[in-house]
Short mmCIF file of C-alpha atoms in Angstrom, two decimals:
data_model
loop_
_atom_site.label_atom_id
_atom_site.label_comp_id
_atom_site.label_asym_id
_atom_site.label_seq_id
_atom_site.Cartn_x
_atom_site.Cartn_y
_atom_site.Cartn_z
CA UNK A 14 302.22 118.97 49.67
CA UNK A 15 301.40 122.17 47.53
CA UNK A 16 303.14 125.20 47.26
CA UNK A 17 300.33 127.83 49.29
CA UNK A 18 301.01 131.31 50.21
CA UNK A 19 304.60 130.87 50.89
CA UNK A 20 303.94 127.81 53.10
CA UNK A 21 304.38 123.68 51.98
CA UNK A 22 300.33 122.54 52.58
CA UNK A 23 299.06 119.16 52.55
CA UNK A 24 296.15 118.46 50.05
CA UNK A 25 295.76 115.33 51.74
CA UNK A 26 297.35 112.60 53.61
CA UNK A 27 298.28 109.15 52.50
CA UNK A 28 295.84 107.20 54.68
CA UNK A 29 292.96 108.21 53.29
CA UNK A 30 292.00 110.45 49.50
CA UNK A 31 289.70 113.44 50.07
CA UNK A 32 286.72 112.39 49.35
CA UNK A 33 287.34 109.84 51.87
CA UNK A 34 288.81 112.63 54.40
CA UNK A 35 285.50 115.07 53.72
CA UNK A 36 283.15 111.86 54.74
CA UNK A 37 285.22 111.33 57.92
CA UNK A 38 284.81 115.24 58.88
CA UNK A 39 281.33 115.33 58.86
CA UNK A 40 280.57 112.10 60.80
CA UNK A 41 283.65 112.21 62.99
CA UNK A 42 286.64 114.76 63.42
CA UNK A 43 289.32 115.50 61.00
CA UNK A 44 292.46 117.48 62.45
CA UNK A 45 293.61 120.40 60.13
CA UNK A 46 296.94 122.11 60.77
CA UNK A 47 296.37 125.71 60.13
CA UNK A 48 299.26 127.03 61.59
CA UNK A 49 299.75 129.64 58.14
CA UNK A 50 297.05 131.90 59.22
CA UNK A 51 297.94 134.90 60.89
CA UNK A 52 297.39 135.53 64.36
CA UNK A 53 297.92 138.91 65.86
CA UNK A 54 297.37 140.65 69.17
CA UNK A 55 295.91 144.38 69.21
CA UNK A 56 296.30 146.20 72.81
CA UNK A 57 296.51 149.41 74.50
CA UNK A 58 294.00 151.26 75.86
CA UNK A 59 292.25 152.82 72.60
CA UNK A 60 292.00 149.11 70.93
CA UNK A 61 288.77 148.63 70.33
CA UNK A 62 288.56 152.70 69.17
CA UNK A 63 290.99 151.52 66.40
CA UNK A 64 289.66 148.41 65.28
CA UNK A 65 286.02 150.33 65.13
CA UNK A 66 288.23 152.07 61.92
CA UNK A 67 289.15 149.14 60.67
CA UNK A 68 286.75 146.64 60.92
CA UNK A 69 282.93 146.02 60.52
CA UNK A 70 282.40 144.67 63.82
CA UNK A 71 281.10 146.36 67.03
CA UNK A 72 283.55 145.34 69.37
CA UNK A 73 282.44 147.22 72.14
CA UNK A 74 279.28 145.51 72.77
CA UNK A 75 280.59 141.97 72.49
CA UNK A 76 281.30 140.08 75.95
CA UNK A 77 284.78 139.25 76.40
CA UNK A 78 285.77 135.29 75.36
CA UNK A 79 283.64 136.05 72.46
CA UNK A 80 284.59 135.76 68.66
CA UNK A 81 282.51 136.78 65.64
CA UNK A 82 283.51 136.47 61.90
CA UNK A 83 284.30 140.29 60.58
CA UNK A 84 285.90 141.93 57.27
CA UNK A 85 288.68 144.17 56.99
CA UNK A 86 287.47 147.09 54.56
CA UNK A 87 289.44 149.52 52.33
CA UNK A 88 288.16 153.01 52.05
CA UNK A 89 285.89 152.24 48.42
CA UNK A 90 283.84 149.54 50.67
CA UNK A 91 285.78 146.19 49.17
CA UNK A 92 287.34 143.35 51.65
CA UNK A 93 290.77 143.51 52.26
CA UNK A 94 290.06 140.32 54.62
CA UNK A 95 287.74 138.39 56.17
CA UNK A 96 289.00 136.94 59.78
CA UNK A 97 287.94 135.50 62.69
CA UNK A 98 288.05 138.29 65.74
CA UNK A 99 288.13 137.42 69.38
CA UNK A 100 287.66 139.77 72.27
CA UNK A 101 289.65 139.05 75.88
CA UNK A 102 289.64 141.17 78.92
CA UNK A 103 292.47 143.81 77.97
CA UNK A 104 293.23 143.00 74.08
CA UNK A 105 291.49 141.46 70.93
CA UNK A 106 293.08 138.40 68.93
CA UNK A 107 292.28 138.13 65.56
CA UNK A 108 292.88 135.73 62.72
CA UNK A 109 293.25 136.34 58.99
CA UNK A 110 294.43 134.64 56.19
CA UNK A 111 297.75 133.84 55.24
CA UNK A 112 297.84 134.66 51.79
CA UNK A 113 296.50 137.91 52.98
CA UNK A 114 299.27 138.53 55.31
CA UNK A 115 301.53 141.07 53.67
CA UNK A 116 298.88 143.58 52.77
CA UNK A 117 297.18 143.00 55.95
CA UNK A 118 299.99 143.94 57.81
CA UNK A 119 300.91 146.96 55.71
CA UNK A 120 297.24 148.08 55.62
CA UNK A 121 297.03 147.73 59.83
CA UNK A 122 300.39 149.08 60.11
CA UNK A 123 299.01 152.35 58.14
CA UNK A 124 296.30 152.83 59.87
CA UNK A 125 298.38 152.65 63.49
CA UNK A 126 300.21 155.00 62.47
CA UNK A 127 297.17 157.21 61.61
CA UNK A 128 295.35 156.56 64.69
CA UNK A 129 299.05 157.28 66.83
CA UNK A 130 299.40 160.15 64.95
CA UNK A 131 295.92 161.42 66.31
CA UNK A 132 296.91 160.67 69.83
CA UNK A 133 295.26 156.68 70.19
CA UNK A 134 296.97 154.30 72.29
CA UNK A 135 297.30 151.26 70.16
CA UNK A 136 299.79 148.32 69.15
CA UNK A 137 299.56 144.68 67.17
CA UNK A 138 301.67 142.27 67.94
CA UNK A 139 301.87 139.33 65.16
CA UNK A 140 302.08 135.74 67.57
CA UNK A 141 304.96 134.91 65.54
CA UNK A 142 305.67 131.96 68.18
CA UNK A 143 302.11 130.36 68.52
CA UNK A 144 300.98 127.45 65.88
CA UNK A 145 296.94 126.55 65.31
CA UNK A 146 295.11 123.66 64.85
CA UNK A 147 291.50 123.00 63.51
CA UNK A 148 289.57 119.94 65.13
CA UNK A 149 286.41 119.58 62.88
CA UNK A 150 283.39 117.24 63.39
CA UNK A 151 280.61 116.34 65.48
CA UNK A 152 283.25 114.08 67.67
CA UNK A 153 285.28 116.72 68.19
CA UNK A 154 284.50 117.41 71.76
CA UNK A 155 284.85 114.19 72.97
CA UNK A 156 288.12 113.77 71.42
CA UNK A 157 289.06 116.94 72.74
CA UNK A 158 287.58 116.25 76.03
CA UNK A 159 290.32 113.22 76.63
CA UNK A 160 292.98 115.66 77.06
CA UNK A 161 291.64 119.12 78.58
CA UNK A 162 293.66 118.52 82.32
CA UNK A 163 292.29 122.09 83.50
CA UNK A 164 289.50 122.82 84.13
CA UNK A 165 288.45 119.41 85.82
CA UNK A 166 284.56 119.71 85.34
CA UNK A 167 284.00 116.46 82.81
CA UNK A 168 281.17 118.95 81.00
CA UNK A 169 283.23 121.84 80.61
CA UNK A 170 283.42 121.86 76.98
CA UNK A 171 279.34 121.47 77.23
CA UNK A 172 279.41 125.03 78.46
CA UNK A 173 280.92 126.90 75.68
CA UNK A 174 278.72 128.06 72.66
CA UNK A 175 279.61 128.61 68.96
CA UNK A 176 281.88 131.09 68.88
CA UNK A 177 282.72 131.43 72.26
CA UNK A 178 286.26 131.02 74.07
CA UNK A 179 288.44 130.05 76.97
CA UNK A 180 291.88 129.38 78.36
CA UNK A 181 292.86 125.99 79.03
CA UNK A 182 295.09 122.73 79.13
CA UNK A 183 295.60 120.63 77.17
CA UNK A 184 297.75 117.53 78.28
CA UNK A 185 299.26 120.41 80.56
CA UNK A 186 299.82 122.60 77.86
CA UNK A 187 297.86 126.16 78.73
CA UNK A 188 296.02 127.00 75.14
CA UNK A 189 293.53 129.61 73.75
CA UNK A 190 290.44 127.72 72.77
CA UNK A 191 287.74 129.03 70.28
CA UNK A 192 285.00 126.98 69.13
CA UNK A 193 284.64 127.89 65.99
CA UNK A 194 285.93 126.83 62.54
CA UNK A 195 285.65 126.83 58.66
CA UNK A 196 283.87 123.52 58.10
CA UNK A 197 279.96 124.05 59.13
CA UNK A 198 280.75 121.43 62.01
CA UNK A 199 280.86 121.62 65.63
CA UNK A 200 284.79 121.95 66.29
CA UNK A 201 287.54 123.97 67.83
CA UNK A 202 290.67 126.04 66.63
CA UNK A 203 293.12 125.61 69.41
CA UNK A 204 296.46 128.58 69.58
CA UNK A 205 299.53 126.99 71.28
CA UNK A 206 303.38 127.09 71.27
CA UNK A 207 305.09 125.85 67.70
CA UNK A 208 306.77 123.59 70.57
CA UNK A 209 304.01 121.70 71.91
CA UNK A 210 301.62 121.06 68.33
CA UNK A 211 303.33 117.82 66.90
CA UNK A 212 302.54 116.57 70.55
CA UNK A 213 298.81 117.94 70.66
CA UNK A 214 297.91 117.02 67.21
CA UNK A 215 299.56 112.81 67.67
CA UNK A 216 297.88 113.25 71.24
CA UNK A 217 294.41 113.83 69.55
CA UNK A 218 295.11 111.47 66.73
CA UNK A 219 295.77 108.48 69.32
CA UNK A 220 292.36 109.61 71.57
CA UNK A 221 289.30 107.35 71.68
CA UNK A 222 291.38 104.71 70.06
CA UNK A 223 293.23 106.46 67.21
CA UNK A 224 290.02 105.73 64.82
CA UNK A 225 288.28 109.13 65.63
CA UNK A 226 290.48 111.89 64.38
CA UNK A 227 292.42 111.82 61.01
CA UNK A 228 294.50 114.55 59.76
CA UNK A 229 293.33 116.23 56.29
CA UNK A 230 294.10 118.57 53.87
CA UNK A 231 293.79 121.19 51.65
CA UNK A 232 291.29 119.25 49.66
CA UNK A 233 288.22 118.73 51.81
CA UNK A 234 289.28 122.13 53.81
CA UNK A 235 288.27 123.67 50.44
CA UNK A 236 284.71 121.33 49.81
CA UNK A 237 283.74 121.77 53.51
CA UNK A 238 283.72 125.20 53.18
CA UNK A 239 281.93 125.02 49.81
CA UNK A 240 279.41 123.14 51.54
CA UNK A 241 278.87 125.47 54.02
CA UNK A 242 278.58 128.38 52.06
CA UNK A 243 281.86 130.21 53.23
CA UNK A 244 283.41 131.97 50.92
CA UNK A 245 287.71 132.09 49.99
CA UNK A 246 289.46 134.78 49.94
CA UNK A 247 290.89 135.53 46.59
CA UNK A 248 288.39 133.63 44.87
CA UNK A 249 284.63 134.53 46.47
CA UNK A 250 285.59 137.99 47.79
CA UNK A 251 288.39 140.36 47.36
CA UNK A 252 289.11 143.88 47.63
CA UNK A 253 286.59 144.88 44.78
CA UNK A 254 283.77 143.10 46.21
CA UNK A 255 281.28 144.97 48.96
CA UNK A 256 280.06 143.27 52.24
CA UNK A 257 277.19 143.61 50.54
CA UNK A 258 277.79 142.09 47.78
CA UNK A 259 278.87 139.31 49.30
CA UNK A 260 275.65 138.33 51.46
CA UNK A 261 277.90 138.97 54.32
CA UNK A 262 276.08 142.06 55.27
CA UNK A 263 274.89 140.49 58.60
CA UNK A 264 278.70 141.17 59.82
CA UNK A 265 277.25 144.79 60.32
CA UNK A 266 275.61 145.39 62.93
CA UNK A 267 272.49 147.35 63.83
CA UNK A 268 274.53 149.98 65.67
CA UNK A 269 277.11 150.11 63.20
CA UNK A 270 274.83 150.70 60.02
CA UNK A 271 273.79 153.85 62.38
CA UNK A 272 276.94 155.26 63.60
CA UNK A 273 279.59 154.44 60.26
CA UNK A 274 282.91 155.10 60.81
CA UNK A 275 284.97 152.18 59.70
CA UNK A 276 286.60 152.39 56.44
CA UNK A 277 284.19 152.56 52.99
CA UNK A 278 281.10 152.79 55.42
CA UNK A 279 279.73 155.84 52.84
CA UNK A 280 279.77 152.95 49.81
CA UNK A 281 278.68 150.11 52.27
CA UNK A 282 275.92 151.26 54.15
CA UNK A 283 274.50 153.14 50.69
CA UNK A 284 274.24 149.21 49.64
CA UNK A 285 272.66 148.12 52.19
CA UNK A 286 269.69 151.05 51.94
CA UNK A 287 269.22 151.37 48.65
CA UNK A 288 270.33 147.22 47.88
CA UNK A 289 273.76 146.35 45.51
CA UNK A 290 273.60 146.07 41.34
CA UNK A 291 275.19 142.35 42.12
CA UNK A 292 275.51 139.31 44.60
CA UNK A 293 276.67 136.27 45.59
CA UNK A 294 274.51 133.25 45.08
CA UNK A 295 274.37 129.40 45.25
CA UNK A 296 273.86 127.30 42.34
CA UNK A 297 273.04 124.20 42.00
CA UNK A 298 274.23 122.69 38.61
CA UNK A 299 273.05 119.50 36.28
CA UNK A 300 276.03 118.10 34.17
CA UNK A 301 279.59 118.60 34.02
CA UNK A 302 280.99 120.49 37.45
CA UNK A 303 281.25 124.44 36.79
CA UNK A 304 284.57 125.55 38.39
CA UNK A 305 286.07 128.60 39.36
CA UNK A 306 285.97 131.18 36.60
CA UNK A 307 282.89 129.26 34.84
CA UNK A 308 280.00 131.59 32.97
CA UNK A 309 277.27 132.11 34.25
CA UNK A 310 274.75 133.05 31.56
CA UNK A 311 271.00 133.83 31.73
CA UNK A 312 268.30 131.26 29.87
CA UNK A 313 268.80 133.57 26.76
CA UNK A 314 272.74 133.09 26.47
CA UNK A 315 273.41 136.72 28.44
CA UNK A 316 276.54 136.14 29.94
CA UNK A 317 276.09 137.48 33.69
CA UNK A 318 278.85 136.48 35.66
CA UNK A 319 281.42 134.09 36.52
CA UNK A 320 281.56 131.29 39.00
CA UNK A 321 284.42 131.91 42.17
CA UNK A 322 284.16 128.18 43.45
CA UNK A 323 282.45 125.00 42.43
CA UNK A 324 282.68 121.67 42.91
CA UNK A 325 281.06 118.35 43.06
CA UNK A 326 279.04 118.27 46.60
CA UNK A 327 280.33 114.87 48.56
CA UNK A 328 277.33 115.16 51.05
CA UNK A 329 274.78 116.13 48.46
CA UNK A 330 276.22 114.29 45.41
CA UNK A 331 275.20 117.11 43.01
CA UNK A 332 277.70 119.96 41.55
CA UNK A 333 277.12 123.20 43.66
CA UNK A 334 278.83 126.64 42.95
CA UNK A 335 279.32 130.15 43.73
CA UNK A 336 279.34 133.07 42.13
CA UNK A 337 278.08 136.60 41.29
CA UNK A 338 274.97 137.84 39.41
CA UNK A 339 272.97 140.82 38.99
CA UNK A 340 270.61 141.39 41.78
CA UNK A 341 267.81 140.95 39.50
CA UNK A 342 268.76 137.37 38.83
CA UNK A 343 269.53 136.62 42.52
CA UNK A 344 266.25 135.71 42.93
CA UNK A 345 265.94 131.93 44.98
CA UNK A 346 264.92 129.73 42.14
CA UNK A 347 266.11 131.78 39.45
CA UNK A 348 266.87 129.30 36.15
CA UNK A 349 270.34 129.83 34.86
CA UNK A 350 272.70 128.25 32.85
CA UNK A 351 276.61 127.87 33.28
CA UNK A 352 279.18 127.12 30.36
CA UNK A 353 282.17 124.33 30.97
CA UNK A 354 284.50 123.19 28.60
CA UNK A 355 282.47 125.04 25.82
CA UNK A 356 278.88 123.66 26.52
CA UNK A 357 276.09 124.83 28.64
CA UNK A 358 274.45 123.20 31.53
CA UNK A 359 271.15 124.05 33.50
CA UNK A 360 271.56 125.64 37.14
CA UNK A 361 269.45 126.71 39.85
CA UNK A 362 270.31 129.50 42.46
CA UNK A 363 269.24 128.13 45.51
CA UNK A 364 269.49 128.87 49.28
CA UNK A 365 273.10 128.66 51.16
CA UNK A 366 274.40 126.63 52.98
CA UNK A 367 274.35 123.36 50.96
CA UNK A 368 274.95 121.57 53.54
CA UNK A 369 273.19 122.71 57.04
CA UNK A 370 275.29 123.61 59.71
CA UNK A 371 275.66 121.85 62.67
CA UNK A 372 277.17 124.52 65.11
CA UNK A 373 276.85 123.68 68.49
CA UNK A 374 274.44 125.63 70.96
CA UNK A 375 274.07 124.12 74.78
CA UNK A 376 270.78 123.07 75.37
#
């Protein structure tokens, strides 16, 4: 157990080391307790108009019961946080990072007051009574299906694609199910009452004979998301990094690019048009693994940037890393170097994700 954003979090569990747990999620299913994440509900007749100011997402074009990754931006075009935002019939459900909880809430409440003074009808509720379980891996749907008591259709989960959601009963407990996660694998995030979370977790762990679903902690969560090329807030993105620099411009739709209207839009849209001066890239590193903070160098030894995340990839059996380099050095195949403990090692810019995603899509 380690301190994490004010919580005590498991790095690994007694029955399985980090490496073994990583492979188990890739091959079977892992259960992560991510109840530390901030879950909020945005309501009011003008909630979509309000969110169009604070998020880069175009929720007006998102159908109900669909979710997407989005970004909360500041007036300089930097990223205050990344989040998963889900449209419901009468509100929006938003999940953001535990480490930025206080900052996110302060920012959102400031923007709420401004919006309300202009006559807007919007409210924010922190879902304090809800836990969040993330079931991840190729056998997640098989395990979860054994516990769904409503709807009763045996192939119900097959109709839910990646980033879709539904209200279901799991072992008699009403939950909010979203087909998403942060591992690059198929899986689900399950929002449910605190009082029911331990029982549902135990049932998932004992499903399908008890060997399919295993508890997983922060260790495999980090290596899995790195292989998937996914950013970790405070490391790969922060308030001094724009969505364009981070390679997240895809979260900004054509309509939003045309209309703007979100905080930092002028800077961000100018970067989309003209190109950023630096970019987040993926690296395969020879020799020693390049961890966060390692210098990225040109072949001539010029300092270009720093690694923001890096580790050995259990799936590839290679050292992988992410970091920022000048745009001119970001082309796939570019040969670079990294400096680790005073020694220089060869590195090459490669396409991300390092391990192809296996998100579920119905046939």
